mmCIF file of C-alpha atoms and ligand atoms in Angstrom:
data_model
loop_
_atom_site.group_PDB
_atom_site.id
_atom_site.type_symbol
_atom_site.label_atom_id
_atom_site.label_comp_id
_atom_site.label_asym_id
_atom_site.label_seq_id
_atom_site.Cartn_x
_atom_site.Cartn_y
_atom_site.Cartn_z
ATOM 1 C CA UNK A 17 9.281 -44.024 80.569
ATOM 2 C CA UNK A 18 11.102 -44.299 83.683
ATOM 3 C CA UNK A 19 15.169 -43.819 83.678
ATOM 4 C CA UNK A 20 17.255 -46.534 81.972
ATOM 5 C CA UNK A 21 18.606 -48.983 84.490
ATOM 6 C CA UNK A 22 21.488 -48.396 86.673
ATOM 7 C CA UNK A 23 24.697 -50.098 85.755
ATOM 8 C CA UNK A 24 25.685 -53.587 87.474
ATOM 9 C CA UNK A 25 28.130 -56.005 87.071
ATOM 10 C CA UNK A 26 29.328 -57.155 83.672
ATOM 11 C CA UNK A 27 31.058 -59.090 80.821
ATOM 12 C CA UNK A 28 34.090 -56.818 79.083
ATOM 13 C CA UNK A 29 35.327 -58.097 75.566
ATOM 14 C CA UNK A 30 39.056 -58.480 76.421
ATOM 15 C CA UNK A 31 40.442 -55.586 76.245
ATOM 16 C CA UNK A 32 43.907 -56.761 74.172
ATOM 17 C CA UNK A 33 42.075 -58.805 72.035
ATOM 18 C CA UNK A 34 39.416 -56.360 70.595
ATOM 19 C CA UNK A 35 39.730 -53.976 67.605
ATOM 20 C CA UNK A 36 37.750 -51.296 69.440
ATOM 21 C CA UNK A 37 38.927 -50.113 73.195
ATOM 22 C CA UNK A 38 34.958 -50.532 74.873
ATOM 23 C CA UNK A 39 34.634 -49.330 78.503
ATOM 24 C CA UNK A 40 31.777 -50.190 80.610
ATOM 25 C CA UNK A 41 31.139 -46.377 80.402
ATOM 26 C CA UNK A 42 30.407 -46.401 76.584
ATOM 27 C CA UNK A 43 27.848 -49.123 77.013
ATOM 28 C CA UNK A 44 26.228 -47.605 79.606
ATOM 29 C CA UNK A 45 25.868 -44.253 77.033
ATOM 30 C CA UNK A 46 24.924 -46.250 74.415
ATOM 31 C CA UNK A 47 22.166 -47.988 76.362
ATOM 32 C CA UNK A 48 20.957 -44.605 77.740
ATOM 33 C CA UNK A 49 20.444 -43.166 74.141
ATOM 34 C CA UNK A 50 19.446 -46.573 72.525
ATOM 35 C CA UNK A 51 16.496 -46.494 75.817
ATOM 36 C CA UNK A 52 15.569 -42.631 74.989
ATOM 37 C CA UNK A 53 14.890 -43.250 71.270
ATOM 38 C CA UNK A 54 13.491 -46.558 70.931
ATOM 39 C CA UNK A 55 12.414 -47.860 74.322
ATOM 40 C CA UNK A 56 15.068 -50.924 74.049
ATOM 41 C CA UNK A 57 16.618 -52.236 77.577
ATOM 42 C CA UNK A 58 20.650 -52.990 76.580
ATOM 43 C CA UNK A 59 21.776 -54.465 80.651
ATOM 44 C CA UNK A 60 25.061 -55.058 80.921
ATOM 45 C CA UNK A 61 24.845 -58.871 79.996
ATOM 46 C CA UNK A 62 24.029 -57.166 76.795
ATOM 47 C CA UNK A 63 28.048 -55.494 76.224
ATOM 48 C CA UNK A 64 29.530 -58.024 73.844
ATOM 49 C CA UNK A 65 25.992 -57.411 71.530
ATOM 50 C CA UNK A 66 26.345 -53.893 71.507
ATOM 51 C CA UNK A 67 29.867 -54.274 70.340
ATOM 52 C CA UNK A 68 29.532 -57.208 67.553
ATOM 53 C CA UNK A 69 26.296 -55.179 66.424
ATOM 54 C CA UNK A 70 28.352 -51.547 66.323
ATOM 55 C CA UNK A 71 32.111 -52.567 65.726
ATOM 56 C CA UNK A 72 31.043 -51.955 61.827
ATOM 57 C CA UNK A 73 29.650 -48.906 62.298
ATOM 58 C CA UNK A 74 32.656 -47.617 64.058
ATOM 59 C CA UNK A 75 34.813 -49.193 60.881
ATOM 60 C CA UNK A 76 32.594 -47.155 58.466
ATOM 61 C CA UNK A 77 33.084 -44.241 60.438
ATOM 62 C CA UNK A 78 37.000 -44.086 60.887
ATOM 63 C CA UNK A 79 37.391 -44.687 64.589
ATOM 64 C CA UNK A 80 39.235 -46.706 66.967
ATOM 65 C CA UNK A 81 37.285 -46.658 70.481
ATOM 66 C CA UNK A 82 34.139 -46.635 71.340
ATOM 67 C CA UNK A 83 34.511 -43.130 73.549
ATOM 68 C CA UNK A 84 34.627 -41.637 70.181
ATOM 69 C CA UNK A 85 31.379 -43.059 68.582
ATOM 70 C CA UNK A 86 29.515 -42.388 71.661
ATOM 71 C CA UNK A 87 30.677 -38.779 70.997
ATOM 72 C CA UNK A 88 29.546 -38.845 67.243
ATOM 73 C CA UNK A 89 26.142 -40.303 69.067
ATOM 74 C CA UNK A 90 25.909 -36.728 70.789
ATOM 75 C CA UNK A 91 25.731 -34.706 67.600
ATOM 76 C CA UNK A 92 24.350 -36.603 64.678
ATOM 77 C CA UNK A 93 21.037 -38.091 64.770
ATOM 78 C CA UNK A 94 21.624 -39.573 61.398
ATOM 79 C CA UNK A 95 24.256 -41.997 63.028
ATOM 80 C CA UNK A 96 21.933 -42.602 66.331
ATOM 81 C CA UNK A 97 19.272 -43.938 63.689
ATOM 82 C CA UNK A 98 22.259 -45.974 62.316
ATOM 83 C CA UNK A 99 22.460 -47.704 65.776
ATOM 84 C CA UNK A 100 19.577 -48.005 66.647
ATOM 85 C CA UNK A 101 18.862 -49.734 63.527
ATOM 86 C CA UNK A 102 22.117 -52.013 63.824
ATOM 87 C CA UNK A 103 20.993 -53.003 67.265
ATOM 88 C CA UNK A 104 17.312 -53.904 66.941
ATOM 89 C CA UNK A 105 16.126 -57.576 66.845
ATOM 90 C CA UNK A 106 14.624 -58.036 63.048
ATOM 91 C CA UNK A 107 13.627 -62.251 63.876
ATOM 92 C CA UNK A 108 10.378 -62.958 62.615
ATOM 93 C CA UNK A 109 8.989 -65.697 59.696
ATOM 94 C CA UNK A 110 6.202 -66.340 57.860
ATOM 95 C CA UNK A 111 3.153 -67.654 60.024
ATOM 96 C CA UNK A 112 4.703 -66.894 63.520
ATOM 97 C CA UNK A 113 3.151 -68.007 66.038
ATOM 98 C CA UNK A 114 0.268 -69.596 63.369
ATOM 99 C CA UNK A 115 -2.344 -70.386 66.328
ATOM 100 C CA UNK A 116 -2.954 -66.156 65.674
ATOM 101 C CA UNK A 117 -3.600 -66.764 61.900
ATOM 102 C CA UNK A 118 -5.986 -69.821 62.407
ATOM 103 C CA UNK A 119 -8.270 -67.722 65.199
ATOM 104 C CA UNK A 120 -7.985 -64.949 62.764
ATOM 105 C CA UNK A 121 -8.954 -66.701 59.697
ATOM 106 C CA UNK A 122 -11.467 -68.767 61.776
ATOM 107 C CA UNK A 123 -12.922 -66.245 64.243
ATOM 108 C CA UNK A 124 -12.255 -62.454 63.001
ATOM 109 C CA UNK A 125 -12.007 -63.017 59.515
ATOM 110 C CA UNK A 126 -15.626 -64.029 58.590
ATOM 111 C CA UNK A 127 -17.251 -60.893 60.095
ATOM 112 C CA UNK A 128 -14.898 -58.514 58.589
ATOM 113 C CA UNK A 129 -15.539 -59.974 55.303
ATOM 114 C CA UNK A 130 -19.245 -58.961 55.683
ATOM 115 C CA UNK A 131 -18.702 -55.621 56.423
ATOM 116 C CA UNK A 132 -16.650 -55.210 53.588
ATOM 117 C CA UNK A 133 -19.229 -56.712 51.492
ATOM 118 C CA UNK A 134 -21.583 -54.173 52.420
ATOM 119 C CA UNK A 135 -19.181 -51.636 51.636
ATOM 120 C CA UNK A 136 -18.356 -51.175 54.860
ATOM 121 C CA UNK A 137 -14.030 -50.426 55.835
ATOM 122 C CA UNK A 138 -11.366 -52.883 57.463
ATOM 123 C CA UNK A 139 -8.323 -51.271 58.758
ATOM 124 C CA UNK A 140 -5.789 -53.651 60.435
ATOM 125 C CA UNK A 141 -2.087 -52.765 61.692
ATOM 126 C CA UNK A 142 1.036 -55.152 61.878
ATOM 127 C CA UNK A 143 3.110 -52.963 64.499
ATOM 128 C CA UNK A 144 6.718 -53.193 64.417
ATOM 129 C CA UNK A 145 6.527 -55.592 61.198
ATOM 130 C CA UNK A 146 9.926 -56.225 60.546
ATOM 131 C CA UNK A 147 10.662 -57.922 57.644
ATOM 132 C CA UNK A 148 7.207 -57.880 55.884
ATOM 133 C CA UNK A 149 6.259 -61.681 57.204
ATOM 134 C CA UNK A 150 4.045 -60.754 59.436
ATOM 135 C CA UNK A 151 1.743 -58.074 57.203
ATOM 136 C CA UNK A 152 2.269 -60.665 54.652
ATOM 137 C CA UNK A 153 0.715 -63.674 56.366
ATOM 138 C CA UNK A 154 -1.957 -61.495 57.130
ATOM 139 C CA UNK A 155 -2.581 -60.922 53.929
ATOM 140 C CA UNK A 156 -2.340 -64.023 52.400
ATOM 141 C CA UNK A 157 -4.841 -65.111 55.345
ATOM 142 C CA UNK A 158 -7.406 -63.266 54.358
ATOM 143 C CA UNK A 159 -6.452 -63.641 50.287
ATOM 144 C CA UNK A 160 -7.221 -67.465 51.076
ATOM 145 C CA UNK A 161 -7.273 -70.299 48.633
ATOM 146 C CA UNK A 162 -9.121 -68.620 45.824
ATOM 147 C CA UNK A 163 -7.395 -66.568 43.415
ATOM 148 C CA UNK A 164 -10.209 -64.766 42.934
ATOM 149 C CA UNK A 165 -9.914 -63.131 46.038
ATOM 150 C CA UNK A 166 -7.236 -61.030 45.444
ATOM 151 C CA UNK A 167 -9.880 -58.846 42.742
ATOM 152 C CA UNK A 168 -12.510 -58.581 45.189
ATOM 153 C CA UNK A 169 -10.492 -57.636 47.829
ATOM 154 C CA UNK A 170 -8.171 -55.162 45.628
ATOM 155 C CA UNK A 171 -12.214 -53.742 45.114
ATOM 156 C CA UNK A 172 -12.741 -53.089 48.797
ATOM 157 C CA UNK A 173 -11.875 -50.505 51.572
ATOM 158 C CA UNK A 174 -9.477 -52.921 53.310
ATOM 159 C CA UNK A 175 -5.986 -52.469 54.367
ATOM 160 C CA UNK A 176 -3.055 -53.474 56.318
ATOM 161 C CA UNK A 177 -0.671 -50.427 57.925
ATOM 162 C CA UNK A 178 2.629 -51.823 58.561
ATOM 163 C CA UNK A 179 4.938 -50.011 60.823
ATOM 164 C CA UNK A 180 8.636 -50.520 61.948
ATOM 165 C CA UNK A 181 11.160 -48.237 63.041
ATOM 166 C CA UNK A 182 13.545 -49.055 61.316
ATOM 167 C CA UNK A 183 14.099 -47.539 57.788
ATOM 168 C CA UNK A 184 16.487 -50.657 56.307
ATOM 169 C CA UNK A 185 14.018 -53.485 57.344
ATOM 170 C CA UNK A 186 11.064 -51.078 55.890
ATOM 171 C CA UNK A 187 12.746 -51.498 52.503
ATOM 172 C CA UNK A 188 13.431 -55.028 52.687
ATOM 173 C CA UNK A 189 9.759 -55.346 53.935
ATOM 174 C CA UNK A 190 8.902 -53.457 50.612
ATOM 175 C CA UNK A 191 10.741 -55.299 48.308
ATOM 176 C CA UNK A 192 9.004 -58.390 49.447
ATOM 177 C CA UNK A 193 11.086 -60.848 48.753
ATOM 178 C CA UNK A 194 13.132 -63.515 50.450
ATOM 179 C CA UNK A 195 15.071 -66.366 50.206
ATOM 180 C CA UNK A 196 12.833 -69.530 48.949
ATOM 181 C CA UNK A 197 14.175 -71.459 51.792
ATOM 182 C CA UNK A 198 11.931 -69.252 54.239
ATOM 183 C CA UNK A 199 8.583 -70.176 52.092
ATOM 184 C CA UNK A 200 8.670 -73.378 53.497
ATOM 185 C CA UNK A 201 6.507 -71.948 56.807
ATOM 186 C CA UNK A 202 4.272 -71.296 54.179
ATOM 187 C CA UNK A 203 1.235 -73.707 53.456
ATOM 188 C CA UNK A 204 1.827 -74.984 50.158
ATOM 189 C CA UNK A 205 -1.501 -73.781 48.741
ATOM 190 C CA UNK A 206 -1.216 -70.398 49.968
ATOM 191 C CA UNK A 207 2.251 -70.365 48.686
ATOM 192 C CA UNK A 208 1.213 -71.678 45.482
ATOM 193 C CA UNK A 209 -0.678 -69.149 45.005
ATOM 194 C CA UNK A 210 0.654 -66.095 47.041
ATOM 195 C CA UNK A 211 4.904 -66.256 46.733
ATOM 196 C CA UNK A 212 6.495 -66.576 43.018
ATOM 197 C CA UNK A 213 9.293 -68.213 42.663
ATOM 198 C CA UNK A 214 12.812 -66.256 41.264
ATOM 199 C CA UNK A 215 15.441 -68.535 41.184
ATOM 200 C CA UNK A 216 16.730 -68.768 44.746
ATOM 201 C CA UNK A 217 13.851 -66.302 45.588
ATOM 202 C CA UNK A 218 10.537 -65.776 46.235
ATOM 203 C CA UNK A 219 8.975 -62.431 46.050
ATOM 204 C CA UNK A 220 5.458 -61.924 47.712
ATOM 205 C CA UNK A 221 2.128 -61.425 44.895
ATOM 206 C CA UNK A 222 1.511 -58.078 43.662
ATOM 207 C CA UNK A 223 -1.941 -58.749 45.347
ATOM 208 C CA UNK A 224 -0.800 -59.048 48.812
ATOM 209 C CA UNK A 225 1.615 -56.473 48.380
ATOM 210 C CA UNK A 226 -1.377 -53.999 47.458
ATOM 211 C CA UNK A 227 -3.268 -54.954 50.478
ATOM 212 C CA UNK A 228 0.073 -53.696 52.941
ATOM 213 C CA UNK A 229 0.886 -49.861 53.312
ATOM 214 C CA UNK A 230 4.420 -49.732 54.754
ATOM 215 C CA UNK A 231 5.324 -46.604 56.991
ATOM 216 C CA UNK A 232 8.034 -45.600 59.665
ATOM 217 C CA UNK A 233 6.705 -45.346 62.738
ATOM 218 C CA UNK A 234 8.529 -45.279 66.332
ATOM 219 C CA UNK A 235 6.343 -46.789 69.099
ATOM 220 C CA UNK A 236 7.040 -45.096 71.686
ATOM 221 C CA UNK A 237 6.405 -41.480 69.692
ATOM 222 C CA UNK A 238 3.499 -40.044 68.641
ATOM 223 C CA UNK A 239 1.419 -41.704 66.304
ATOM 224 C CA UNK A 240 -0.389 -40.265 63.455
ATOM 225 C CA UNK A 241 -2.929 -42.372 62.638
ATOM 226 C CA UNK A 242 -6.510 -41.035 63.341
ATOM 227 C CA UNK A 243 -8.580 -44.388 62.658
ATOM 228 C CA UNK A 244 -9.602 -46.965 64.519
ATOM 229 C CA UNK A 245 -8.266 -50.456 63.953
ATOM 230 C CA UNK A 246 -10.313 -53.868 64.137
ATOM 231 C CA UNK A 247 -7.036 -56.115 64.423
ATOM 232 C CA UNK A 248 -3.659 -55.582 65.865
ATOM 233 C CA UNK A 249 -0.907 -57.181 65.676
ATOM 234 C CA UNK A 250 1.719 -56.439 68.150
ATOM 235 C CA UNK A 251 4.172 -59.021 68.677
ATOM 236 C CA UNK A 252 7.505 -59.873 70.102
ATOM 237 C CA UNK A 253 8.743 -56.272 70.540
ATOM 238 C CA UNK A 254 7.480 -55.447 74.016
ATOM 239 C CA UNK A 255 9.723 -58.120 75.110
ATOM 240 C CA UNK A 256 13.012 -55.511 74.781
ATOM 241 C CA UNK A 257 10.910 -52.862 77.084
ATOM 242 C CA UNK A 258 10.693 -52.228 80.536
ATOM 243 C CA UNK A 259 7.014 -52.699 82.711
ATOM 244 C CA UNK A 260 6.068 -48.655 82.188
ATOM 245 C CA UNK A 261 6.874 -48.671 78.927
ATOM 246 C CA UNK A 262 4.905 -51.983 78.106
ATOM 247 C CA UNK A 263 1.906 -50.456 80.385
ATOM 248 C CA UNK A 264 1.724 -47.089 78.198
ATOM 249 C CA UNK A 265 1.812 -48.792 74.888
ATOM 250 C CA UNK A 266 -0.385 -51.437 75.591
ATOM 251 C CA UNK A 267 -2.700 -48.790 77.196
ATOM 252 C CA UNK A 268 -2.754 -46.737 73.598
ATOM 253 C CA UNK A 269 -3.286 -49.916 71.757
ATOM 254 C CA UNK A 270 -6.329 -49.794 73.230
ATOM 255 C CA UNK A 271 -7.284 -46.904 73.229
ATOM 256 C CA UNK A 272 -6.112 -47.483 68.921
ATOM 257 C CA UNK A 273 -8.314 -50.679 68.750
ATOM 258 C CA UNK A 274 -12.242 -50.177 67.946
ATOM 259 C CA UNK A 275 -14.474 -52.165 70.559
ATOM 260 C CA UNK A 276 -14.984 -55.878 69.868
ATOM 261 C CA UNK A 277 -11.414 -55.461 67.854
ATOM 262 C CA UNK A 278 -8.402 -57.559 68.809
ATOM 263 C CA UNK A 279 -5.343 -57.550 69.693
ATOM 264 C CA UNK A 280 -2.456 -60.479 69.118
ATOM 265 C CA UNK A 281 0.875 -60.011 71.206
ATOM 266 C CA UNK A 282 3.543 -62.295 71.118
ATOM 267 C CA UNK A 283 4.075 -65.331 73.245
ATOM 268 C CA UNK A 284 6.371 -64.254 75.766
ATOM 269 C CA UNK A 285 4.786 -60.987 76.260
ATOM 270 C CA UNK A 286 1.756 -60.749 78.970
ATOM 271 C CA UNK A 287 -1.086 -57.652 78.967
ATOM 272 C CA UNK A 288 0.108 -55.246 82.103
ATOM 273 C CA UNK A 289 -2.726 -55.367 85.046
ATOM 274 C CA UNK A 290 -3.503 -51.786 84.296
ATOM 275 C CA UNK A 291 -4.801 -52.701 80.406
ATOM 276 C CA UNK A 292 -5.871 -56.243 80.897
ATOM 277 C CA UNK A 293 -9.586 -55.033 82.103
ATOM 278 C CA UNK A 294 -10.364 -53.149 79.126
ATOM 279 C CA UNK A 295 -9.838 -56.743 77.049
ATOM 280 C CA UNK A 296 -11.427 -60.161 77.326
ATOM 281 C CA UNK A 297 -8.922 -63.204 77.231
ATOM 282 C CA UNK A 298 -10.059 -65.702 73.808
ATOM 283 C CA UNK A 299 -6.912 -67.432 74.108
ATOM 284 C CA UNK A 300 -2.948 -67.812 74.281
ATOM 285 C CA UNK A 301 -1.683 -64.230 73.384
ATOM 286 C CA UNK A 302 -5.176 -63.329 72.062
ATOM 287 C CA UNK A 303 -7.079 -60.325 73.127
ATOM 288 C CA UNK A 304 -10.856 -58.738 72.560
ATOM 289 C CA UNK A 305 -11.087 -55.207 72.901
ATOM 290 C CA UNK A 306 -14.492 -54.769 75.733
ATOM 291 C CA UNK A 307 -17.180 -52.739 74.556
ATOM 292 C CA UNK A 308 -18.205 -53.795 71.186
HETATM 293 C C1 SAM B 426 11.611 -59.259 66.735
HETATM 294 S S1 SAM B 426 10.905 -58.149 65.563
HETATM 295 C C2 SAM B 426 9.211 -58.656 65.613
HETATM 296 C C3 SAM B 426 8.618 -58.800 64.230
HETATM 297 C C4 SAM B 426 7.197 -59.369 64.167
HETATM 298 N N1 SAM B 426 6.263 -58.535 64.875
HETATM 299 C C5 SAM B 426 7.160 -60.769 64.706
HETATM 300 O O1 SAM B 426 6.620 -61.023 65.783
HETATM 301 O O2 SAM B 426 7.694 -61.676 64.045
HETATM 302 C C6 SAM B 426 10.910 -56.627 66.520
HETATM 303 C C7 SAM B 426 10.784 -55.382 65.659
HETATM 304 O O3 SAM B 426 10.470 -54.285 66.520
HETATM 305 C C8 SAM B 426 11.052 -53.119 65.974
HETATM 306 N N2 SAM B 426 11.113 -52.093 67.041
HETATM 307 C C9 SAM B 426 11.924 -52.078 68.143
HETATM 308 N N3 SAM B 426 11.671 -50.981 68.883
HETATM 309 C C10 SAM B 426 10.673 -50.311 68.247
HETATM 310 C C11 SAM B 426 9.982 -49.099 68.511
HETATM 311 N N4 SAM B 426 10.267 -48.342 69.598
HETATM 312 N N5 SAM B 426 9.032 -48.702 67.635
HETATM 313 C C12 SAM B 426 8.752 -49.438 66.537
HETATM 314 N N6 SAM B 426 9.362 -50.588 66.229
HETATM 315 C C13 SAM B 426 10.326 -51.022 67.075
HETATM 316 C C14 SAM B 426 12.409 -53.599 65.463
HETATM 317 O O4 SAM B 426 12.923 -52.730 64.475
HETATM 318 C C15 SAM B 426 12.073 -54.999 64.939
HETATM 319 O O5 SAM B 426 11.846 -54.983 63.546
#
């Protein structure tokens, strides 16, 4: 990773007008630690975010200017995760980007099933998750139209790792459920099928739920997964990184994806011209691994 960006001009809350007294100088402290640990660029155009997303932390925590949290920053790595988490971007929604899920479903899906009919193992990772919508899709892509599926499946070596760093949305990821308003990105017969209703709720099917192993896991650290995967899924978080840091995770990707597996990115996000040779281009955001 190369050093977190030098400070410009910027935008200042008013100083009279705001509960917390935030210098220029905290945000530029709290974007150096936010960078170290997670990778995420906070410019100065970013200020008033950084102090809507922390101003409650600073409440919880009994101060009155930001000087002081950046201090509490410095010595306890519980409240660092606390930012961190309070300042990452949790957007996502069932079938994202669905052009992925129809290539997958259409393209990846069918060979992958034979393997596991021959007994053969399917490992696929949703990286930086979120939410659960994204793991979840997955699942309920490859679950289908056919009840049945979910047996035959819950019979076979096939799974979905789902990684975030962030502890809270891990949870809410687990729990699975979300407001019924959100189920409308849902085809109706997969949601028929895949989301139960509870009250102003849905909560995702036991069966796709069995298919998705949740874990913390920080991008930009090691990782301690030993297997190969076929798919990979990692989508709109390279957009809060800088070029090197893009470059070196996109360059372990690959090195994490087995040849002939693929890779979906999101659609702002571009494969650096030191990675994109070791892939072949199938289509918008959609990536197979060279070598199969
Ligand atoms: C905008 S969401 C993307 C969710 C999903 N992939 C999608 O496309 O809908 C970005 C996620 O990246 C996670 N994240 C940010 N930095 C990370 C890092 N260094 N390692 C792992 N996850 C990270 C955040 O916690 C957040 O949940």
């Amino acid at each position: 990773m190369s050093a977190a960006p030098a400070a410009r001009a910027f935008d200042v809350p008013p100083a009279r007008a705001a509960e917390f007294a935030f210098e220029h100088r905290d945000h530029v402290a709290i974007a150096e630690i936010v960078y170290a640990d997670s990778g995420i660029l906070l410019p100065d155009g970013k200020m008033q975010l950084v102090y809507g997303r922390l101003a409650k932390r600073l409440r919880i925590r009994g101060l009155t200017r930001f000087s002081e949290y950046v201090a509490l920053l410095g010595t306890d790595p519980a409240e660092r995760i606390e930012a961190i988490d309070a300042l990452t971007t949790n957007h996502t929604k069932f079938f994202r980007e669905d052009h992925h899920f129809d290539h997958f479903r259409d393209t990846v899906w069918p060979g992958l099933t034979r393997r596991l009919e021959t007994g053969g193992r399917v490992r696929m990772w949703s990286a930086a998750c979120s939410s659960g919508e994204e793991p979840y899709t997955l699942a309920m892509t490859m679950l289908g139209r056919d009840k049945a599926n979910a047996t035959r499946l819950g019979r076979q070596d096939c799974q979905i790792l789902a990684t975030d760093l962030s502890p809270t949305i891990l949870d809410q990821a687990r729990a699975g459920t979300y407001p019924a308003s959100v189920s409308q990105g849902v085809p109706a017969d997969l949601r028929n099928l895949w989301l139960v209703r509870r009250g102003d709720l849905v909560e995702v099917h036991p069966a796709c739920k069995a298919l998705v192993a949740y874990r913390p896991l920080n991008l930009l650290r090691d990782w301690p997964m030993k297997q190969m995967f076929d798919v990979i899924f990692c989508r709109n978080v390279m957009i809060y990184f800088d070029e090197p840091t893009k470059a070196t995770l996109q360059a372990r990707l690959a090195d994490q994806l087995a040849p002939g597996g693929h890779l979906y990115i999101g659609h702002s996000e571009r494969l650096s011209p030191s990675v994109a040779p070791r892939f072949e281009s199938i289509g918008r955001t959609m990536y197979r691994k060279l070598g199969a």
